[in-house]
Amino acid sequence: MSISLTESAAQRIQSFLKNRGKGEGLRLGVRTSGCSGMAYVLEFADVINEEDTVFEDKGVKVIVDGKSMVYLDGTELDFVKEGLNEGFKFNNPNVNSECGCGESFHV
């Protein structure tokens, strides 16, 4: 089981955490939503719960809850800039299809 970060994503997360001034790392999860069934959830983690799995890559902790891990195993998180747009991109090998807007996916 693994979650990995590109250098670009790790730098961006470190910058966010530094500006925020606190936090254990980034919590990555999924929730039921969107036109394809599931959506990614990213938030700062101030606490690591007992049922969480913690991955450390490039100096950043990525915290995943047990229910989300089955959908996220093997995912690489990237941070990309495309023209005026920038944001996190999920390279998830478990995804069978994504909606047209890119906000949700189906496993």
Coordinates of N, CA, C and O in Angstrom, one line a residue:
M1 N 0.8 -1.2 0.0 CA 0.0 0.0 0.0 C 0.9 1.2 0.0 O 1.8 1.3 0.8
S2 N 0.5 2.2 -0.9 CA 1.4 3.4 -0.9 C 0.6 4.6 -1.5 O -0.3 4.4 -2.3
I3 N 1.0 5.7 -1.1 CA 0.7 7.0 -1.7 C 2.0 7.7 -1.9 O 2.8 7.8 -1.0
S4 N 2.1 8.3 -3.1 CA 3.4 9.1 -3.3 C 3.1 10.5 -3.8 O 2.0 10.8 -4.2
L5 N 4.1 11.3 -3.7 CA 4.0 12.7 -4.1 C 5.0 13.0 -5.2 O 6.2 12.5 -5.1
T6 N 4.7 13.9 -6.1 CA 5.7 14.4 -7.0 C 6.5 15.5 -6.3 O 6.0 16.0 -5.2
E7 N 7.6 15.9 -6.7 CA 8.4 17.0 -6.1 C 7.5 18.3 -6.1 O 7.5 19.0 -5.0
S8 N 6.8 18.5 -7.1 CA 6.0 19.7 -7.2 C 4.9 19.7 -6.1 O 4.6 20.7 -5.5
A9 N 4.2 18.6 -5.9 CA 3.2 18.5 -4.9 C 3.8 18.6 -3.5 O 3.2 19.3 -2.7
A10 N 4.9 18.0 -3.3 CA 5.5 18.0 -2.0 C 5.9 19.5 -1.6 O 5.6 19.9 -0.5
Q11 N 6.5 20.2 -2.6 CA 6.8 21.6 -2.3 C 5.6 22.5 -2.0 O 5.6 23.3 -1.1
R12 N 4.5 22.2 -2.7 CA 3.3 23.0 -2.6 C 2.7 22.7 -1.2 O 2.3 23.7 -0.5
I13 N 2.6 21.5 -0.8 CA 2.1 21.1 0.5 C 2.9 21.7 1.6 O 2.4 22.2 2.6
Q14 N 4.2 21.6 1.5 CA 5.1 22.1 2.5 C 4.9 23.6 2.7 O 4.9 24.2 3.8
S15 N 4.7 24.3 1.5 CA 4.5 25.8 1.5 C 3.2 26.1 2.3 O 3.1 27.0 3.1
F16 N 2.1 25.3 1.9 CA 0.8 25.5 2.6 C 0.9 25.3 4.1 O 0.4 26.1 4.9
L17 N 1.6 24.2 4.5 CA 1.7 23.9 5.9 C 2.6 25.0 6.7 O 2.2 25.4 7.8
K18 N 3.6 25.5 6.0 CA 4.5 26.5 6.6 C 3.7 27.8 6.8 O 3.7 28.4 7.8
N19 N 2.9 28.2 5.7 CA 2.1 29.4 5.8 C 1.0 29.3 6.9 O 0.6 30.3 7.5
R20 N 0.5 28.1 7.0 CA -0.6 27.8 8.0 C 0.0 27.9 9.4 O -0.7 28.2 10.4
G21 N 1.2 27.5 9.6 CA 1.9 27.5 10.9 C 1.6 26.3 11.8 O 2.1 26.3 12.9
K22 N 0.9 25.4 11.4 CA 0.6 24.2 12.2 C 0.1 23.1 11.3 O -0.2 23.3 10.1
G23 N 0.1 21.8 11.8 CA -0.5 20.7 11.0 C 0.5 19.6 11.0 O 1.7 19.7 10.9
E24 N -0.1 18.4 11.0 CA 0.7 17.1 10.9 C 1.1 16.8 9.5 O 2.1 16.2 9.2
G25 N 0.2 17.2 8.6 CA 0.4 16.9 7.2 C -0.9 17.1 6.4 O -1.8 17.9 6.8
L26 N -1.0 16.4 5.3 CA -2.2 16.5 4.4 C -3.0 15.3 4.5 O -2.5 14.1 4.4
R27 N -4.3 15.5 4.8 CA -5.2 14.3 4.8 C -5.8 14.2 3.4 O -6.4 15.1 2.9
L28 N -5.7 13.0 2.9 CA -6.3 12.6 1.6 C -7.3 11.6 1.8 O -7.1 10.6 2.5
G29 N -8.5 11.8 1.2 CA -9.6 10.8 1.4 C -10.5 10.9 0.2 O -10.3 11.6 -0.8
V30 N -11.6 10.1 0.2 CA -12.6 10.1 -0.8 C -14.0 10.2 -0.1 O -14.1 9.8 1.1
R31 N -14.9 10.7 -0.8 CA -16.3 10.8 -0.3 C -17.2 10.5 -1.5 O -16.9 10.7 -2.7
T32 N -18.4 10.0 -1.2 CA -19.4 9.8 -2.2 C -19.9 11.1 -2.7 O -20.4 11.9 -1.9
S33 N -19.8 11.4 -4.0 CA -20.2 12.7 -4.6 C -20.0 12.7 -6.1 O -19.4 11.8 -6.7
G34 N -20.5 13.7 -6.7 CA -20.3 13.9 -8.1 C -21.1 13.0 -9.0 O -21.8 12.0 -8.6
C35 N -20.9 13.2 -10.3 CA -21.6 12.4 -11.3 C -21.0 11.0 -11.6 O -21.7 10.2 -12.2
S36 N -19.8 10.8 -11.1 CA -19.2 9.5 -11.3 C -19.1 8.6 -10.0 O -18.7 7.5 -10.0
G37 N -19.6 9.2 -8.9 CA -19.7 8.4 -7.7 C -18.8 8.8 -6.5 O -19.2 8.7 -5.4
M38 N -17.5 9.1 -6.8 CA -16.6 9.4 -5.7 C -15.8 10.7 -6.0 O -15.5 11.0 -7.2
A39 N -15.4 11.4 -5.0 CA -14.6 12.6 -5.2 C -13.5 12.6 -4.2 O -13.6 12.1 -3.1
Y40 N -12.4 13.2 -4.5 CA -11.3 13.3 -3.6 C -11.5 14.4 -2.6 O -12.1 15.4 -2.9
V41 N -10.9 14.2 -1.4 CA -11.0 15.2 -0.4 C -9.6 15.5 0.1 O -8.8 14.6 0.4
L42 N -9.2 16.7 0.1 CA -7.9 17.2 0.6 C -8.1 18.2 1.7 O -8.9 19.1 1.5
E43 N -7.5 18.0 2.8 CA -7.5 18.9 3.9 C -6.3 18.8 4.8 O -5.6 17.8 4.8
F44 N -6.0 19.8 5.6 CA -4.9 19.8 6.5 C -5.3 18.8 7.7 O -6.5 18.8 8.1
A45 N -4.3 18.1 8.2 CA -4.5 17.2 9.3 C -3.8 17.8 10.5 O -2.6 17.9 10.4
D46 N -4.5 18.1 11.5 CA -3.9 18.5 12.8 C -3.7 17.4 13.8 O -2.9 17.5 14.7
V47 N -4.4 16.3 13.5 CA -4.4 15.1 14.4 C -4.3 13.9 13.5 O -5.0 13.8 12.5
I48 N -3.5 12.9 13.9 CA -3.5 11.6 13.3 C -4.3 10.7 14.2 O -4.0 10.5 15.3
N49 N -5.3 10.1 13.6 CA -6.2 9.2 14.3 C -5.6 7.8 14.3 O -4.9 7.4 13.4
E50 N -6.1 7.0 15.2 CA -5.6 5.6 15.4 C -5.8 4.8 14.1 O -5.0 3.9 13.7
E51 N -7.0 5.0 13.4 CA -7.3 4.2 12.2 C -6.6 4.7 11.0 O -6.8 4.1 9.9
D52 N -5.9 5.8 11.0 CA -5.3 6.4 9.9 C -4.0 5.6 9.5 O -3.3 5.0 10.3
T53 N -3.7 5.6 8.2 CA -2.4 5.2 7.7 C -1.6 6.4 7.3 O -2.2 7.3 6.6
V54 N -0.4 6.5 7.7 CA 0.5 7.6 7.4 C 1.6 7.2 6.4 O 2.3 6.3 6.7
F55 N 1.7 8.0 5.3 CA 2.8 7.8 4.4 C 3.6 9.0 4.4 O 3.1 10.1 4.5
E56 N 4.9 8.9 4.4 CA 5.8 10.0 4.3 C 6.6 10.0 3.0 O 7.3 9.0 2.7
D57 N 6.5 11.0 2.2 CA 7.2 11.1 1.0 C 7.8 12.5 0.8 O 7.0 13.5 0.9
K58 N 9.0 12.6 0.5 CA 9.7 13.9 0.3 C 9.5 14.9 1.4 O 9.3 16.1 1.2
G59 N 9.5 14.4 2.6 CA 9.3 15.2 3.8 C 7.9 15.6 4.2 O 7.7 16.4 5.1
V60 N 6.9 15.0 3.5 CA 5.5 15.4 3.8 C 4.8 14.2 4.2 O 4.9 13.1 3.6
K61 N 4.0 14.3 5.3 CA 3.1 13.2 5.7 C 1.8 13.3 5.0 O 1.2 14.4 5.0
V62 N 1.4 12.2 4.4 CA 0.0 12.1 3.8 C -0.7 11.1 4.7 O -0.3 10.0 4.9
I63 N -1.9 11.5 5.2 CA -2.7 10.8 6.1 C -3.9 10.3 5.4 O -4.6 11.1 4.8
V64 N -4.2 9.0 5.5 CA -5.4 8.4 4.8 C -6.1 7.6 5.8 O -5.6 6.7 6.5
D65 N -7.5 7.8 5.8 CA -8.3 7.0 6.7 C -8.5 5.6 6.1 O -8.3 5.4 4.9
G66 N -8.8 4.6 6.9 CA -9.0 3.2 6.5 C -10.0 3.0 5.4 O -9.7 2.2 4.5
K67 N -11.1 3.7 5.4 CA -12.1 3.5 4.4 C -11.7 4.0 3.0 O -12.1 3.5 2.0
S68 N -10.9 5.1 3.0 CA -10.4 5.7 1.7 C -9.3 4.9 1.1 O -9.1 4.9 -0.1
M69 N -8.5 4.2 1.9 CA -7.3 3.6 1.5 C -7.5 2.6 0.3 O -6.7 2.5 -0.6
V70 N -8.6 1.9 0.4 CA -8.9 0.9 -0.7 C -9.0 1.6 -2.1 O -8.7 1.0 -3.1
Y71 N -9.5 2.8 -2.1 CA -9.7 3.6 -3.3 C -8.4 4.3 -3.8 O -8.3 4.7 -4.9
L72 N -7.5 4.6 -2.8 CA -6.4 5.4 -3.1 C -5.0 4.7 -3.2 O -4.0 5.3 -3.5
D73 N -5.0 3.4 -2.9 CA -3.7 2.7 -2.9 C -3.0 2.8 -4.2 O -3.6 2.6 -5.3
G74 N -1.8 3.3 -4.2 CA -1.0 3.4 -5.4 C -1.1 4.8 -6.1 O -0.5 5.0 -7.1
T75 N -1.9 5.7 -5.5 CA -2.1 7.0 -6.1 C -0.8 7.9 -5.9 O -0.2 7.9 -4.9
E76 N -0.6 8.6 -7.0 CA 0.5 9.7 -7.0 C -0.2 11.0 -7.0 O -1.0 11.2 -7.9
L77 N 0.1 11.9 -6.1 CA -0.5 13.2 -6.1 C 0.5 14.2 -6.7 O 1.7 14.2 -6.3
D78 N 0.1 14.9 -7.7 CA 0.9 15.9 -8.4 C 0.3 17.3 -8.2 O -0.9 17.4 -7.9
F79 N 1.1 18.3 -8.4 CA 0.6 19.7 -8.5 C 1.0 20.3 -9.8 O 2.2 20.3 -10.2
V80 N 0.0 20.7 -10.6 CA 0.3 21.1 -12.0 C -0.2 22.5 -12.2 O -1.2 23.0 -11.6
K81 N 0.5 23.2 -13.1 CA 0.1 24.5 -13.6 C -0.2 24.4 -15.1 O 0.7 24.0 -15.8
E82 N -1.4 24.8 -15.5 CA -1.7 24.7 -16.9 C -2.3 26.1 -17.3 O -3.5 26.3 -17.0
G83 N -1.5 26.9 -17.9 CA -2.0 28.3 -18.2 C -2.3 29.0 -16.9 O -1.4 29.1 -16.1
L84 N -3.5 29.6 -16.8 CA -3.8 30.3 -15.6 C -4.3 29.4 -14.5 O -4.5 29.9 -13.3
N85 N -4.5 28.1 -14.8 CA -5.1 27.2 -13.8 C -3.9 26.4 -13.1 O -2.9 26.1 -13.7
E86 N -4.1 26.2 -11.8 CA -3.2 25.3 -11.1 C -4.0 24.5 -10.1 O -5.0 25.0 -9.6
G87 N -3.4 23.4 -9.7 CA -4.1 22.5 -8.7 C -3.5 21.2 -8.6 O -2.6 20.8 -9.4
F88 N -4.0 20.4 -7.7 CA -3.6 19.0 -7.5 C -4.2 18.1 -8.5 O -5.4 18.2 -8.8
K89 N -3.4 17.2 -9.0 CA -3.9 16.2 -9.9 C -3.6 14.8 -9.3 O -2.5 14.6 -8.7
F90 N -4.6 13.9 -9.4 CA -4.5 12.6 -8.9 C -4.2 11.6 -10.0 O -5.0 11.4 -10.9
N91 N -3.1 10.9 -9.9 CA -2.8 9.8 -10.8 C -3.1 8.5 -10.0 O -2.3 8.0 -9.3
N92 N -4.3 8.1 -10.2 CA -4.9 6.9 -9.4 C -5.1 5.7 -10.3 O -5.9 5.7 -11.1
P93 N -4.3 4.7 -10.1 CA -4.4 3.5 -10.9 C -5.7 2.7 -10.7 O -6.0 1.8 -11.5
N94 N -6.5 3.0 -9.7 CA -7.7 2.3 -9.4 C -8.9 2.8 -10.1 O -9.9 2.2 -10.1
V95 N -8.8 4.0 -10.8 CA -9.9 4.6 -11.4 C -10.2 3.9 -12.7 O -9.4 3.7 -13.6
N96 N -11.5 3.6 -12.9 CA -12.0 3.0 -14.1 C -12.5 4.1 -15.1 O -12.4 3.9 -16.3
S97 N -13.1 5.1 -14.5 CA -13.7 6.2 -15.4 C -13.8 7.5 -14.5 O -13.8 7.4 -13.3
E98 N -13.8 8.6 -15.2 CA -13.9 9.9 -14.6 C -15.0 10.7 -15.3 O -15.3 10.5 -16.4
C99 N -15.6 11.6 -14.5 CA -16.6 12.5 -15.2 C -15.9 13.5 -16.1 O -14.7 13.7 -16.0
G100 N -16.7 14.1 -16.9 CA -16.2 15.1 -17.9 C -15.6 16.3 -17.3 O -14.6 16.8 -17.8
C101 N -16.0 16.7 -16.1 CA -15.5 17.9 -15.4 C -14.3 17.6 -14.6 O -13.6 18.5 -14.2
G102 N -14.0 16.3 -14.4 CA -12.8 15.9 -13.7 C -12.9 16.0 -12.1 O -11.9 15.8 -11.4
E103 N -14.1 16.2 -11.7 CA -14.3 16.4 -10.2 C -14.6 15.1 -9.5 O -14.5 15.0 -8.3
S104 N -15.0 14.0 -10.2 CA -15.3 12.8 -9.6 C -14.9 11.6 -10.4 O -14.5 11.7 -11.6
F105 N -14.8 10.4 -9.8 CA -14.3 9.2 -10.5 C -15.1 8.0 -10.0 O -15.9 8.0 -9.1
H106 N -14.9 6.9 -10.7 CA -15.5 5.6 -10.4 C -14.5 4.6 -10.4 O -13.6 4.5 -11.3
V107 N -14.5 3.7 -9.4 CA -13.5 2.6 -9.3 C -14.2 1.3 -9.8 O -15.3 1.0 -9.5

